[in-house]
Tab-separated table of C-alpha atoms and ligand atoms in Angstrom:
chain	number	residue	atom	x	y	z
A	276	MET	CA	61.012	42.715	49.719
A	277	LYS	CA	60.543	46.484	49.416
A	278	LYS	CA	56.794	46.453	48.833
A	279	VAL	CA	55.006	43.401	50.079
A	280	MET	CA	51.386	42.267	49.640
A	281	VAL	CA	50.018	39.866	52.329
A	282	THR	CA	46.826	37.830	51.986
A	283	GLY	CA	45.080	36.495	55.148
A	284	CYS	CA	46.758	39.156	57.200
A	285	LEU	CA	44.242	39.173	60.063
A	286	GLY	CA	45.267	35.606	60.999
A	287	GLN	CA	47.696	34.342	63.561
A	288	ILE	CA	50.818	34.687	61.355
A	289	GLY	CA	49.645	37.658	59.241
A	290	SER	CA	48.965	40.019	62.090
A	291	GLU	CA	52.503	39.640	63.513
A	292	LEU	CA	54.328	39.542	60.108
A	293	VAL	CA	52.597	42.681	58.838
A	294	ALA	CA	53.488	44.477	62.087
A	295	LYS	CA	57.112	43.393	61.881
A	296	LEU	CA	57.504	44.312	58.225
A	297	ARG	CA	55.922	47.768	58.683
A	298	GLU	CA	58.283	48.338	61.706
A	299	LEU	CA	61.324	47.408	59.555
A	300	ASN	CA	60.349	49.134	56.225
A	301	GLY	CA	57.676	51.658	57.101
A	302	PRO	CA	53.806	51.500	57.169
A	303	ASP	CA	53.417	51.846	53.418
A	304	SER	CA	55.839	48.922	52.620
A	305	VAL	CA	53.016	46.376	53.242
A	306	ILE	CA	49.654	46.135	51.515
A	307	ALA	CA	47.645	44.109	54.047
A	308	THR	CA	44.542	42.206	52.687
A	309	ASP	CA	42.000	40.005	54.261
A	310	ILE	CA	38.410	38.884	53.566
A	311	ARG	CA	37.134	41.098	56.340
A	312	ARG	CA	37.967	44.641	57.576
A	313	PRO	CA	37.349	44.958	61.412
A	314	ILE	CA	37.766	48.774	61.693
A	315	ASP	CA	39.505	48.935	65.058
A	316	ASN	CA	42.061	46.123	64.238
A	317	PRO	CA	45.772	47.314	64.454
A	318	THR	CA	46.627	45.675	61.058
A	319	VAL	CA	43.829	47.552	59.428
A	320	GLN	CA	44.810	50.857	61.042
A	321	SER	CA	48.618	50.725	60.906
A	322	GLY	CA	48.964	51.029	56.989
A	323	PRO	CA	47.392	50.280	53.641
A	324	PHE	CA	44.609	47.633	53.867
A	325	GLU	CA	42.447	46.103	51.194
A	326	GLU	CA	39.480	43.738	51.517
A	327	LEU	CA	40.206	40.790	49.396
A	328	ASP	CA	38.636	37.369	48.749
A	329	VAL	CA	41.579	35.201	47.537
A	330	ASN	CA	39.273	33.315	45.238
A	331	ASP	CA	38.755	36.560	43.280
A	332	TYR	CA	41.814	36.500	40.862
A	333	ASP	CA	41.077	39.769	39.092
A	334	HIS	CA	40.858	41.659	42.257
A	335	MET	CA	44.105	40.136	43.712
A	336	LEU	CA	45.902	41.025	40.434
A	337	GLN	CA	44.502	44.605	40.517
A	338	ILE	CA	45.626	45.226	44.119
A	339	ALA	CA	49.143	43.928	43.382
A	340	LYS	CA	49.366	46.031	40.136
A	341	ASP	CA	47.944	49.234	41.656
A	342	ASN	CA	50.409	49.119	44.480
A	343	ASN	CA	53.554	48.077	42.507
A	344	VAL	CA	54.397	45.197	44.907
A	345	ASP	CA	57.484	43.170	44.430
A	346	THR	CA	56.644	40.344	46.830
A	347	LEU	CA	53.470	38.298	47.548
A	348	ILE	CA	53.163	36.538	50.890
A	349	HIS	CA	50.116	34.341	50.647
A	350	LEU	CA	48.717	33.178	54.078
A	351	ALA	CA	44.977	32.877	53.625
A	352	ALA	CA	44.035	29.320	54.304
A	353	LEU	CA	41.967	27.091	56.597
A	354	LEU	CA	43.844	25.228	59.455
A	355	SER	CA	43.714	21.532	60.060
A	356	ALA	CA	40.795	21.014	62.394
A	357	VAL	CA	38.462	23.394	60.503
A	358	ALA	CA	39.561	21.881	57.209
A	359	GLU	CA	38.700	18.419	58.400
A	360	LYS	CA	35.074	19.684	59.306
A	361	LYS	CA	34.670	21.521	55.920
A	362	PRO	CA	36.991	19.613	53.436
A	363	GLN	CA	35.399	20.999	50.270
A	364	LEU	CA	35.694	24.544	51.422
A	365	ALA	CA	39.267	23.820	52.597
A	366	TRP	CA	40.163	22.571	49.096
A	367	ASN	CA	38.530	25.397	47.341
A	368	LEU	CA	40.086	28.061	49.528
A	369	ASN	CA	43.517	26.562	50.177
A	370	MET	CA	44.107	25.541	46.610
A	371	GLY	CA	41.991	28.138	44.712
A	372	GLY	CA	43.580	30.969	46.619
A	373	LEU	CA	47.127	29.531	46.135
A	374	VAL	CA	46.663	29.006	42.247
A	375	ASN	CA	45.483	32.608	42.024
A	376	ALA	CA	48.319	33.998	44.131
A	377	LEU	CA	50.903	32.034	42.105
A	378	GLU	CA	49.373	33.310	38.842
A	379	VAL	CA	49.590	36.874	40.189
A	380	ALA	CA	53.230	36.240	41.050
A	381	ARG	CA	53.896	34.838	37.625
A	382	GLU	CA	52.152	37.632	35.732
A	383	LEU	CA	53.893	40.437	37.668
A	384	ASN	CA	57.223	38.611	38.387
A	385	LEU	CA	56.852	38.745	42.225
A	386	LYS	CA	58.850	37.029	44.838
A	387	PHE	CA	56.555	34.516	46.558
A	388	PHE	CA	56.119	32.961	50.036
A	389	THR	CA	53.467	30.564	51.212
A	390	PRO	CA	53.572	28.409	54.326
A	391	SER	CA	53.391	24.644	54.363
A	392	SER	CA	53.072	22.663	57.541
A	393	ILE	CA	53.992	19.557	59.581
A	394	GLY	CA	50.505	18.593	58.432
A	395	SER	CA	51.997	17.867	55.082
A	396	PHE	CA	53.350	14.594	56.554
A	397	GLY	CA	51.157	11.468	57.213
A	398	PRO	CA	51.187	8.347	59.337
A	399	ASN	CA	53.729	6.464	57.218
A	400	THR	CA	56.284	9.349	57.324
A	401	PRO	CA	59.237	8.641	59.561
A	402	LYS	CA	58.019	9.925	62.973
A	403	ASP	CA	61.316	10.994	64.582
A	404	ASN	CA	63.765	13.508	63.142
A	405	THR	CA	61.575	13.477	60.026
A	406	PRO	CA	63.982	14.233	57.088
A	407	GLN	CA	63.538	17.126	54.632
A	408	ASP	CA	62.846	14.827	51.682
A	409	THR	CA	60.681	11.894	52.706
A	410	LEU	CA	57.286	10.176	52.225
A	411	GLN	CA	54.306	12.640	52.353
A	412	ARG	CA	51.038	10.858	52.313
A	413	PRO	CA	48.863	12.986	54.656
A	414	THR	CA	45.460	11.669	55.727
A	415	THR	CA	43.782	15.077	56.335
A	416	MET	CA	42.355	17.549	53.790
A	417	TYR	CA	44.675	20.203	55.316
A	418	GLY	CA	47.611	17.968	54.601
A	419	VAL	CA	46.428	17.133	50.978
A	420	THR	CA	46.269	20.877	50.282
A	421	LYS	CA	49.739	21.508	51.849
A	422	VAL	CA	51.494	18.753	49.841
A	423	SER	CA	49.712	19.884	46.711
A	424	GLY	CA	50.724	23.437	47.469
A	425	GLU	CA	54.374	22.462	48.008
A	426	LEU	CA	54.385	20.738	44.579
A	427	LEU	CA	52.529	23.630	42.827
A	428	CYS	CA	55.046	26.138	44.212
A	429	ASP	CA	58.013	23.984	42.943
A	430	TYR	CA	56.218	23.658	39.628
A	431	TYR	CA	55.894	27.427	39.325
A	432	HIS	CA	59.542	27.838	40.096
A	433	THR	CA	60.869	25.184	37.643
A	434	LYS	CA	58.264	25.868	34.848
A	435	PHE	CA	57.894	29.554	35.023
A	436	GLY	CA	60.885	30.699	37.014
A	437	VAL	CA	58.743	32.282	39.870
A	438	ASP	CA	60.924	32.772	42.969
A	439	THR	CA	58.760	30.616	45.319
A	440	ARG	CA	59.894	29.953	48.800
A	441	GLY	CA	58.287	28.201	51.727
A	442	VAL	CA	58.597	26.517	55.153
A	443	ARG	CA	56.809	23.719	56.905
A	444	PHE	CA	55.667	25.484	60.012
A	445	PRO	CA	55.225	23.502	63.205
A	446	GLY	CA	52.503	24.543	65.739
A	447	LEU	CA	52.884	28.317	66.234
A	448	ILE	CA	52.413	29.865	69.748
A	449	SER	CA	51.737	33.527	70.056
A	450	TYR	CA	49.962	36.017	72.352
A	451	LYS	CA	48.604	38.667	69.900
A	452	THR	CA	46.190	36.750	67.686
A	453	LEU	CA	44.587	33.330	68.453
A	454	PRO	CA	45.112	30.586	65.724
A	455	GLY	CA	41.968	29.857	63.780
A	456	GLY	CA	41.111	26.090	64.393
A	457	GLY	CA	44.338	24.071	64.276
A	458	THR	CA	45.330	20.829	66.048
A	459	THR	CA	48.385	22.453	67.783
A	460	ASP	CA	46.024	25.212	69.379
A	461	TYR	CA	46.151	23.465	72.684
A	462	ALA	CA	49.596	24.794	73.246
A	463	VAL	CA	48.237	28.382	72.837
A	464	ASP	CA	45.002	27.918	74.736
A	465	ILE	CA	46.837	26.439	77.707
A	466	TYR	CA	48.608	29.782	78.496
A	467	TYR	CA	45.321	31.827	78.309
A	468	GLU	CA	43.566	29.248	80.612
A	469	ALA	CA	46.506	29.088	83.042
A	470	LEU	CA	46.138	32.831	83.571
A	471	LYS	CA	42.438	32.935	83.607
A	472	LYS	CA	41.603	29.825	85.586
A	473	GLY	CA	44.873	28.319	86.872
A	474	SER	CA	44.018	25.027	85.076
A	475	TYR	CA	43.593	23.639	81.618
A	476	GLU	CA	41.666	20.691	80.096
A	477	SER	CA	43.788	19.433	77.139
A	478	PHE	CA	42.020	18.103	73.995
A	479	ILE	CA	45.327	16.456	72.992
A	480	LYS	CA	46.350	13.218	74.876
A	481	GLU	CA	49.327	12.856	77.236
A	482	GLY	CA	52.374	11.538	75.391
A	483	THR	CA	51.531	13.219	71.988
A	484	TYR	CA	54.683	14.859	70.714
A	485	MET	CA	54.479	17.698	68.199
A	486	ASP	CA	56.847	20.264	66.862
A	487	MET	CA	56.242	23.887	67.918
A	488	MET	CA	57.786	27.287	67.647
A	489	TYR	CA	57.368	30.734	69.222
A	490	MET	CA	55.995	33.420	66.910
A	491	PRO	CA	58.938	35.728	66.932
A	492	ASP	CA	61.074	32.927	65.647
A	493	ALA	CA	58.545	32.107	62.974
A	494	ILE	CA	58.466	35.697	61.699
A	495	ASP	CA	62.244	35.905	61.686
A	496	ALA	CA	62.311	32.682	59.705
A	497	VAL	CA	60.013	34.075	56.914
A	498	ILE	CA	62.039	37.314	56.646
A	499	LYS	CA	65.431	35.360	56.616
A	500	LEU	CA	64.270	32.897	54.045
A	501	MET	CA	62.930	35.690	51.761
A	502	ASN	CA	66.181	37.536	52.006
A	503	ALA	CA	68.283	34.432	51.479
A	504	ASP	CA	70.651	34.174	48.581
A	505	PRO	CA	68.727	32.082	45.872
A	506	ASP	CA	72.012	30.365	44.730
A	507	LYS	CA	72.326	28.720	48.202
A	508	LEU	CA	68.833	27.250	48.109
A	509	VAL	CA	68.828	23.641	47.106
A	510	HIS	CA	65.256	23.209	48.431
A	511	ARG	CA	62.457	25.732	48.109
A	512	ASN	CA	59.025	24.356	48.899
A	513	ALA	CA	59.060	23.772	51.696
A	514	PHE	CA	61.773	23.756	54.372
A	515	ASN	CA	61.294	21.849	57.630
A	516	ILE	CA	61.644	24.224	60.526
A	517	THR	CA	61.129	23.695	64.295
A	518	ALA	CA	62.271	25.090	67.550
A	519	MET	CA	61.015	22.415	70.081
A	520	SER	CA	59.091	19.199	70.311
A	521	PHE	CA	56.978	18.526	73.338
A	522	GLU	CA	53.889	16.706	74.652
A	523	PRO	CA	51.156	18.204	76.899
A	524	GLU	CA	52.877	17.154	80.208
A	525	ASP	CA	56.067	19.014	79.141
A	526	ILE	CA	54.240	22.226	78.626
A	527	LYS	CA	52.385	21.725	81.941
A	528	LYS	CA	55.676	21.315	83.902
A	529	SER	CA	57.080	24.388	82.036
A	530	ILE	CA	54.126	26.450	83.155
A	531	GLN	CA	54.396	24.997	86.669
A	532	LYS	CA	57.955	26.438	87.008
A	533	VAL	CA	56.344	29.879	86.875
A	534	MET	CA	52.956	29.047	88.285
A	535	PRO	CA	53.434	26.038	90.712
A	536	GLU	CA	49.715	25.729	91.345
A	537	PHE	CA	48.840	25.186	87.725
A	538	ASP	CA	46.989	22.040	87.005
A	539	MET	CA	46.033	20.128	83.825
A	540	THR	CA	43.403	17.451	83.120
A	541	TYR	CA	42.392	15.749	79.811
A	542	ASP	CA	39.252	15.552	77.639
A	543	VAL	CA	40.684	14.216	74.404
A	544	ASP	CA	38.974	15.337	71.129
A	545	PRO	CA	39.013	12.298	68.892
A	546	MET	CA	39.218	14.192	65.586
A	547	ARG	CA	42.090	16.347	66.617
A	548	GLN	CA	43.890	13.460	68.344
A	549	THR	CA	43.704	11.502	65.183
A	550	ILE	CA	45.164	14.330	63.137
A	551	ALA	CA	47.897	14.803	65.790
A	552	ASP	CA	48.710	11.088	65.705
A	553	SER	CA	49.229	11.208	61.857
A	554	TRP	CA	51.896	13.996	62.189
A	555	PRO	CA	55.627	13.528	63.180
A	556	ASN	CA	56.925	13.717	66.716
A	557	SER	CA	59.839	15.895	65.644
A	558	ILE	CA	61.147	17.045	62.274
A	559	ASP	CA	64.696	17.670	61.224
A	560	PRO	CA	65.413	21.328	60.234
A	561	THR	CA	69.002	20.761	59.061
A	562	CYS	CA	68.450	21.895	55.508
A	563	ALA	CA	66.957	25.207	56.656
A	564	LYS	CA	69.971	25.751	58.884
A	565	GLU	CA	72.409	24.923	56.207
A	566	GLU	CA	70.724	26.612	53.184
A	567	TRP	CA	69.657	29.955	54.800
A	568	GLY	CA	70.875	30.061	58.357
A	569	PHE	CA	67.562	29.267	60.207
A	570	SER	CA	68.233	29.594	64.007
A	571	PRO	CA	65.394	29.929	66.481
A	572	ASN	CA	65.991	31.697	69.759
A	573	TYR	CA	63.217	30.294	72.090
A	574	ASP	CA	63.083	26.909	73.797
A	575	LEU	CA	60.028	25.844	75.725
A	576	ASP	CA	60.894	27.460	79.033
A	577	ALA	CA	61.906	30.734	77.395
A	578	MET	CA	58.740	30.803	75.508
A	579	THR	CA	56.654	29.996	78.547
A	580	ARG	CA	58.204	32.869	80.627
A	581	ASP	CA	57.610	35.328	77.765
A	582	MET	CA	54.037	34.071	76.958
A	583	LEU	CA	52.864	34.252	80.531
A	584	ASP	CA	54.524	37.778	81.027
A	585	LYS	CA	53.025	39.269	77.875
A	586	LEU	CA	49.635	37.581	78.273
A	587	LYS	CA	49.189	38.738	81.832
A	588	ASP	CA	48.269	42.271	80.941
A	589	ARG	CA	45.950	41.269	78.074
A	590	VAL	CA	44.049	38.760	80.188
A	591	GLU	CA	43.735	41.259	83.078
A	592	GLN	CA	42.403	43.859	80.658
A	593	GLY	CA	39.837	41.298	79.533
B	802	LIG	N1	49.188	24.619	63.483
B	802	LIG	C1	48.642	23.982	62.348
B	802	LIG	C2	47.384	23.174	62.669
B	802	LIG	O1	47.348	22.737	63.791
B	802	LIG	C3	49.568	23.002	61.698
B	802	LIG	O2	50.276	23.621	60.664
B	802	LIG	O3	46.553	23.084	61.874
């Protein structure tokens, strides 16, 4: 991973991954790309940046070639709630972009990473301690694209020898960039609203457990997996990873340890609740731990303290 091209780099994961890789390897080590170019954005300003629509294969190939990249990290995709509202667009973007990115990786012999998700599981998947290898019959368009993506990445590895690697991310919680329309977003929104209003109205129902992870652990996981010895990888696309599993009342109690006056009510969104109900309560990350040493640092309370601390200044500054 000396020179990395990242697609969708203005999203929740991309903005932090690009920053971390540039901090580790220098500003020119990352060619950041996204479909838009907001001029005052730190990702745009901190190193090379190209405007790219991932459905444009020729342009993607050209950028990778011109910059002599050795790794492609493909992040551009629609998240679950948006994908459910615009299923055709989600299929075209999530699958079209992925096929193009895999073809670029094959053509230029690049290492390759793309994220899958807890959304790749469905209602008949074992709900608790969900195994690495299990039933995957998702009922959302997001999930359909994620399972198809896992299979396609495995295919490019076995058929063409492309070094594809991936993880099934749980809900990711971060304070720098907001997620763009996922089901687990309540666990991000809650911290902003706690600081702004002292209360939060949850669109996910009490008692709904989902896996979650704090962004620094997610970024570490991507870098660790990409640097892992390929001989130790039994699996590739995609590893279960998680740092915690909680329901809305757990995160409320965690915030109340720092802000005792914080209060939460519910106004459940039926669409996102249906999606959440189709996902596991908690997945088993044993294979990721054994095959490449996945080891998250943050539990719920450590994440809450850090989120509230870091977000305070941003919320105060407006
Ligand atoms: N956080 C994602 C979503 O809710 C799951 O991968 O869509």
